Amino acid sequence: MEYAYDPKVGKNLTVDEYKTQHGPKLDARGNVRWRPKLRCLVCNVPLHTVGEDNPTVVPTWGHDPSPGTFCPIKSGGSERYEILPPTEADPTKGAQLRASFFANWEAHWGYIGSVVLYPDIFTFIGFIRSADKKGLWTQRHLEEWHLPYVCLATCDFPPPKGTIAARRPHWLRFRFNDRYRTLRDLWIEADQEFSFLQLTYRKPLRKKEPGPAEFIAADHVRVDRHWLDATYPPPNTFAIAAMESAFRA
Ligand SMILES: [Zn+2]
């Protein structure tokens, strides 16, 4: 990966930026310098530099060996969260949640648009259809404010097509922190605070989806329980028409 998060600096650093910040591997006497160990934001395993002193390669970050630790970055992020049938279903609550979601869909869509530039309305429609099919709404401990995070974590966000393509050249994926291996963990740990990450990939040239070779960086996304209280720019007429035609009563 190209970037690793440095909590002291509060941002992602390339290996070269890390060197500028913390100095080269050896000090003036040729002794190994102490430098802070950065960790993978997703799996929390310590990282090391690869090719730091090799002028012929672009240096990158690699995971230290850590048998038994699962990291979705190393495996290409293809293990997406899946919407599964509820573990504990509450149909009455499910009907209320779905009705409230549809009453507020413009805000849900607006909030998603504040996290991902130029999301595709058909991603959102596909998410709602999966939620209907699997009965997601009836899941106990699922709250309305969780829904955009569930949508972001279960869907894929390729760069937009057409004239706006250059405005978001990267492919985005989202996930909960490593405590949340499946969505089930979200229901079980409903009272816990969760943290949320954005994974940025280069658009792959010769294959359908990006993998570890395209991974650039992970960034924290601020989790906001009260996002429904904010106001968002209204959806465009295309999005409104697509939603109306998909869910016409
Ligand atoms: Zn990792």
Tab-separated table of C-alpha atoms and ligand atoms in Angstrom:
chain	number	residue	atom	x	y	z
A	1	MET	CA	0.000	0.000	0.000
A	2	GLU	CA	1.103	3.534	-0.723
A	3	TYR	CA	-0.012	5.219	2.483
A	4	ALA	CA	-0.002	4.369	6.168
A	5	TYR	CA	-1.792	6.347	8.841
A	6	ASP	CA	0.390	8.205	11.337
A	7	PRO	CA	-1.691	9.034	14.422
A	8	LYS	CA	0.883	11.596	15.618
A	9	VAL	CA	0.718	13.559	12.385
A	10	GLY	CA	-2.984	12.792	12.006
A	11	LYS	CA	-2.802	11.814	8.358
A	12	ASN	CA	-1.753	9.193	5.851
A	13	LEU	CA	1.927	9.248	4.887
A	14	THR	CA	3.857	7.775	1.985
A	15	VAL	CA	7.159	6.096	2.912
A	16	ASP	CA	8.998	9.217	1.677
A	17	GLU	CA	6.805	11.495	3.803
A	18	TYR	CA	7.409	9.207	6.792
A	19	LYS	CA	11.159	9.515	6.221
A	20	THR	CA	10.882	13.302	6.069
A	21	GLN	CA	8.845	13.283	9.270
A	22	HIS	CA	10.774	10.733	11.326
A	23	GLY	CA	14.188	10.491	9.645
A	24	PRO	CA	15.903	7.765	7.627
A	25	LYS	CA	16.455	4.228	8.958
A	26	LEU	CA	19.916	4.985	10.364
A	27	ASP	CA	21.055	7.975	12.385
A	28	ALA	CA	24.240	10.061	11.966
A	29	ARG	CA	26.316	7.367	13.669
A	30	GLY	CA	24.929	4.625	11.493
A	31	ASN	CA	22.797	3.178	14.274
A	32	VAL	CA	19.259	2.044	13.676
A	33	ARG	CA	17.056	4.980	14.517
A	34	TRP	CA	13.954	4.608	16.667
A	35	ARG	CA	10.952	5.567	14.567
A	36	PRO	CA	7.291	5.189	15.512
A	37	LYS	CA	5.684	2.000	14.262
A	38	LEU	CA	2.640	2.691	12.108
A	39	ARG	CA	-0.226	0.224	12.018
A	40	CYS	CA	-2.735	-0.848	9.417
A	41	LEU	CA	-5.955	1.081	10.118
A	42	VAL	CA	-8.023	-1.924	9.129
A	43	CYS	CA	-6.402	-4.887	10.961
A	44	ASN	CA	-4.133	-2.996	13.403
A	45	VAL	CA	-1.061	-5.095	12.484
A	46	PRO	CA	2.259	-3.125	12.518
A	47	LEU	CA	3.643	-2.099	9.125
A	48	HIS	CA	7.161	-1.887	7.735
A	49	THR	CA	8.587	-0.041	4.761
A	50	VAL	CA	9.325	-1.975	1.562
A	51	GLY	CA	12.021	-0.695	-0.799
A	52	GLU	CA	12.688	2.383	1.336
A	53	ASP	CA	16.316	2.644	0.254
A	54	ASN	CA	15.957	1.232	-3.223
A	55	PRO	CA	16.084	4.138	-5.684
A	56	THR	CA	14.643	2.026	-8.507
A	57	VAL	CA	11.247	1.276	-6.913
A	58	VAL	CA	8.470	3.337	-5.408
A	59	PRO	CA	8.637	2.441	-1.704
A	60	THR	CA	5.467	1.050	-0.137
A	61	TRP	CA	4.144	-0.225	3.171
A	62	GLY	CA	3.849	-3.927	3.975
A	63	HIS	CA	2.195	-5.783	6.860
A	64	ASP	CA	4.515	-7.395	9.452
A	65	PRO	CA	3.968	-11.157	9.569
A	66	SER	CA	0.995	-11.878	11.809
A	67	PRO	CA	-0.272	-15.428	11.465
A	68	GLY	CA	-3.957	-15.748	12.078
A	69	THR	CA	-4.772	-12.067	11.559
A	70	PHE	CA	-7.234	-11.428	8.802
A	71	CYS	CA	-6.844	-8.226	6.817
A	72	PRO	CA	-9.283	-7.408	4.028
A	73	ILE	CA	-6.672	-5.148	2.405
A	74	LYS	CA	-4.280	-8.060	1.922
A	75	SER	CA	-7.032	-10.228	0.543
A	76	GLY	CA	-8.224	-7.503	-1.827
A	77	GLY	CA	-11.225	-6.271	0.108
A	78	SER	CA	-13.398	-8.700	-1.767
A	79	GLU	CA	-14.882	-10.112	1.428
A	80	ARG	CA	-17.660	-7.567	1.401
A	81	TYR	CA	-20.187	-7.409	4.217
A	82	GLU	CA	-23.251	-9.305	3.258
A	83	ILE	CA	-26.855	-8.588	4.095
A	84	LEU	CA	-28.070	-11.791	5.741
A	85	PRO	CA	-31.529	-12.717	7.016
A	86	PRO	CA	-32.108	-11.228	10.497
A	87	THR	CA	-30.848	-13.136	13.522
A	88	GLU	CA	-33.690	-11.764	15.644
A	89	ALA	CA	-36.595	-10.393	13.641
A	90	ASP	CA	-39.180	-7.887	14.828
A	91	PRO	CA	-41.724	-7.452	12.001
A	92	THR	CA	-43.607	-4.522	13.569
A	93	LYS	CA	-40.429	-2.574	14.085
A	94	GLY	CA	-39.299	-3.572	10.577
A	95	ALA	CA	-42.389	-2.057	8.948
A	96	GLN	CA	-41.914	1.168	10.934
A	97	LEU	CA	-38.231	1.392	10.061
A	98	ARG	CA	-38.877	0.819	6.355
A	99	ALA	CA	-41.650	3.457	6.321
A	100	SER	CA	-39.415	5.938	8.127
A	101	PHE	CA	-36.536	5.187	5.753
A	102	PHE	CA	-38.741	5.903	2.729
A	103	ALA	CA	-40.052	9.105	4.326
A	104	ASN	CA	-36.427	10.188	4.800
A	105	TRP	CA	-34.809	8.613	1.742
A	106	GLU	CA	-33.622	11.963	0.412
A	107	ALA	CA	-31.659	12.566	3.625
A	108	HIS	CA	-30.189	9.026	3.546
A	109	TRP	CA	-29.118	9.609	-0.037
A	110	GLY	CA	-27.808	13.081	0.843
A	111	TYR	CA	-25.738	11.711	3.712
A	112	ILE	CA	-24.258	8.976	1.495
A	113	GLY	CA	-23.409	11.711	-1.030
A	114	SER	CA	-21.584	13.622	1.714
A	115	VAL	CA	-19.310	10.593	2.254
A	116	VAL	CA	-18.894	9.464	-1.392
A	117	LEU	CA	-18.683	12.004	-4.200
A	118	TYR	CA	-21.058	11.121	-7.052
A	119	PRO	CA	-22.614	7.900	-5.794
A	120	ASP	CA	-24.830	6.024	-8.241
A	121	ILE	CA	-28.569	6.053	-7.460
A	122	PHE	CA	-28.764	2.468	-8.770
A	123	THR	CA	-26.339	1.390	-6.019
A	124	PHE	CA	-28.807	2.808	-3.500
A	125	ILE	CA	-31.789	1.182	-5.225
A	126	GLY	CA	-29.947	-2.163	-5.306
A	127	PHE	CA	-29.203	-1.843	-1.595
A	128	ILE	CA	-32.888	-1.210	-0.789
A	129	ARG	CA	-33.937	-4.215	-2.897
A	130	SER	CA	-31.452	-6.462	-1.046
A	131	ALA	CA	-32.725	-5.112	2.270
A	132	ASP	CA	-36.299	-5.975	1.193
A	133	LYS	CA	-35.327	-9.423	-0.008
A	134	LYS	CA	-33.426	-10.352	3.138
A	135	GLY	CA	-35.784	-8.577	5.558
A	136	LEU	CA	-32.961	-6.372	6.854
A	137	TRP	CA	-35.440	-3.831	8.269
A	138	THR	CA	-36.750	-6.301	10.858
A	139	GLN	CA	-33.331	-6.921	12.430
A	140	ARG	CA	-33.414	-6.166	16.149
A	141	HIS	CA	-30.996	-3.380	17.199
A	142	LEU	CA	-30.858	-1.980	13.659
A	143	GLU	CA	-31.543	1.756	13.899
A	144	GLU	CA	-32.384	4.174	11.125
A	145	TRP	CA	-29.131	6.098	11.516
A	146	HIS	CA	-27.177	2.853	10.877
A	147	LEU	CA	-28.649	2.405	7.383
A	148	PRO	CA	-26.270	4.573	5.281
A	149	TYR	CA	-23.310	2.867	6.983
A	150	VAL	CA	-24.786	-0.546	6.173
A	151	CYS	CA	-25.340	0.597	2.574
A	152	LEU	CA	-21.782	1.958	2.281
A	153	ALA	CA	-20.259	-1.185	3.813
A	154	THR	CA	-22.217	-3.647	1.686
A	155	CYS	CA	-21.963	-1.895	-1.716
A	156	ASP	CA	-19.092	-1.055	-4.044
A	157	PHE	CA	-18.392	2.478	-5.316
A	158	PRO	CA	-16.549	2.496	-8.660
A	159	PRO	CA	-15.621	5.924	-10.079
A	160	PRO	CA	-18.551	7.677	-11.777
A	161	LYS	CA	-18.848	7.381	-15.541
A	162	GLY	CA	-19.086	10.064	-18.207
A	163	THR	CA	-18.201	13.720	-17.927
A	164	ILE	CA	-17.860	13.657	-14.107
A	165	ALA	CA	-15.415	10.687	-14.109
A	166	ALA	CA	-12.409	12.902	-13.418
A	167	ARG	CA	-14.018	14.365	-10.299
A	168	ARG	CA	-13.668	11.057	-8.427
A	169	PRO	CA	-11.042	8.941	-10.181
A	170	HIS	CA	-10.789	6.372	-7.372
A	171	TRP	CA	-12.789	3.289	-6.500
A	172	LEU	CA	-14.076	3.384	-2.919
A	173	ARG	CA	-15.010	0.659	-0.444
A	174	PHE	CA	-16.110	1.055	3.141
A	175	ARG	CA	-15.941	-1.087	6.223
A	176	PHE	CA	-16.379	-1.143	9.954
A	177	ASN	CA	-13.300	-1.514	12.140
A	178	ASP	CA	-11.796	-4.967	12.649
A	179	ARG	CA	-14.134	-5.855	15.538
A	180	TYR	CA	-16.914	-6.025	12.971
A	181	ARG	CA	-16.098	-8.964	10.777
A	182	THR	CA	-19.722	-9.403	9.719
A	183	LEU	CA	-22.814	-7.221	9.974
A	184	ARG	CA	-23.999	-9.554	12.723
A	185	ASP	CA	-21.355	-8.012	14.989
A	186	LEU	CA	-23.096	-4.670	14.538
A	187	TRP	CA	-26.342	-6.063	15.971
A	188	ILE	CA	-24.567	-7.913	18.773
A	189	GLU	CA	-22.494	-4.902	19.796
A	190	ALA	CA	-25.339	-2.485	19.159
A	191	ASP	CA	-24.472	-0.251	22.097
A	192	GLN	CA	-20.804	0.010	21.249
A	193	GLU	CA	-19.313	2.855	19.325
A	194	PHE	CA	-18.036	1.664	15.984
A	195	SER	CA	-15.457	3.232	13.743
A	196	PHE	CA	-15.775	3.317	9.992
A	197	LEU	CA	-13.134	3.284	7.285
A	198	GLN	CA	-12.913	4.286	3.666
A	199	LEU	CA	-10.597	2.161	1.481
A	200	THR	CA	-9.348	3.883	-1.663
A	201	TYR	CA	-8.299	1.889	-4.739
A	202	ARG	CA	-6.984	2.825	-8.135
A	203	LYS	CA	-9.392	1.907	-10.899
A	204	PRO	CA	-8.093	-1.414	-12.270
A	205	LEU	CA	-7.010	-1.341	-15.895
A	206	ARG	CA	-7.478	-4.892	-17.027
A	207	LYS	CA	-9.875	-6.498	-14.582
A	208	LYS	CA	-13.364	-5.860	-13.342
A	209	GLU	CA	-12.636	-5.046	-9.708
A	210	PRO	CA	-9.637	-3.664	-7.806
A	211	GLY	CA	-7.539	-5.927	-5.550
A	212	PRO	CA	-4.519	-5.589	-3.207
A	213	ALA	CA	-2.337	-4.280	-6.061
A	214	GLU	CA	-4.670	-1.301	-6.544
A	215	PHE	CA	-5.038	-0.458	-2.855
A	216	ILE	CA	-3.883	3.081	-2.014
A	217	ALA	CA	-4.967	4.014	1.489
A	218	ALA	CA	-7.455	3.672	4.328
A	219	ASP	CA	-8.997	6.747	5.975
A	220	HIS	CA	-11.301	7.211	8.944
A	221	VAL	CA	-14.842	8.324	8.167
A	222	ARG	CA	-16.457	10.254	11.005
A	223	VAL	CA	-19.379	8.272	12.441
A	224	ASP	CA	-22.260	10.613	13.179
A	225	ARG	CA	-25.286	9.198	15.051
A	226	HIS	CA	-27.148	12.449	14.473
A	227	TRP	CA	-26.655	12.873	10.739
A	228	LEU	CA	-30.449	12.761	10.251
A	229	ASP	CA	-30.702	16.143	11.995
A	230	ALA	CA	-28.649	17.863	9.293
A	231	THR	CA	-29.934	19.143	5.952
A	232	TYR	CA	-28.620	17.941	2.604
A	233	PRO	CA	-28.823	19.223	-0.955
A	234	PRO	CA	-31.960	17.731	-2.580
A	235	PRO	CA	-31.495	14.778	-4.976
A	236	ASN	CA	-31.368	15.627	-8.663
A	237	THR	CA	-34.398	14.928	-10.859
A	238	PHE	CA	-32.741	11.825	-12.319
A	239	ALA	CA	-32.346	10.255	-8.856
A	240	ILE	CA	-35.925	11.151	-7.895
A	241	ALA	CA	-37.299	9.635	-11.100
A	242	ALA	CA	-35.196	6.468	-10.654
A	243	MET	CA	-36.444	6.030	-7.067
A	244	GLU	CA	-40.058	6.643	-8.084
A	245	SER	CA	-39.900	4.151	-10.883
A	246	ALA	CA	-38.142	1.518	-8.723
A	247	PHE	CA	-40.501	1.733	-5.758
A	248	ARG	CA	-43.778	2.921	-7.234
A	249	ALA	CA	-46.565	1.580	-5.038
B	1	ZN	ZN	-4.173	-4.700	7.521
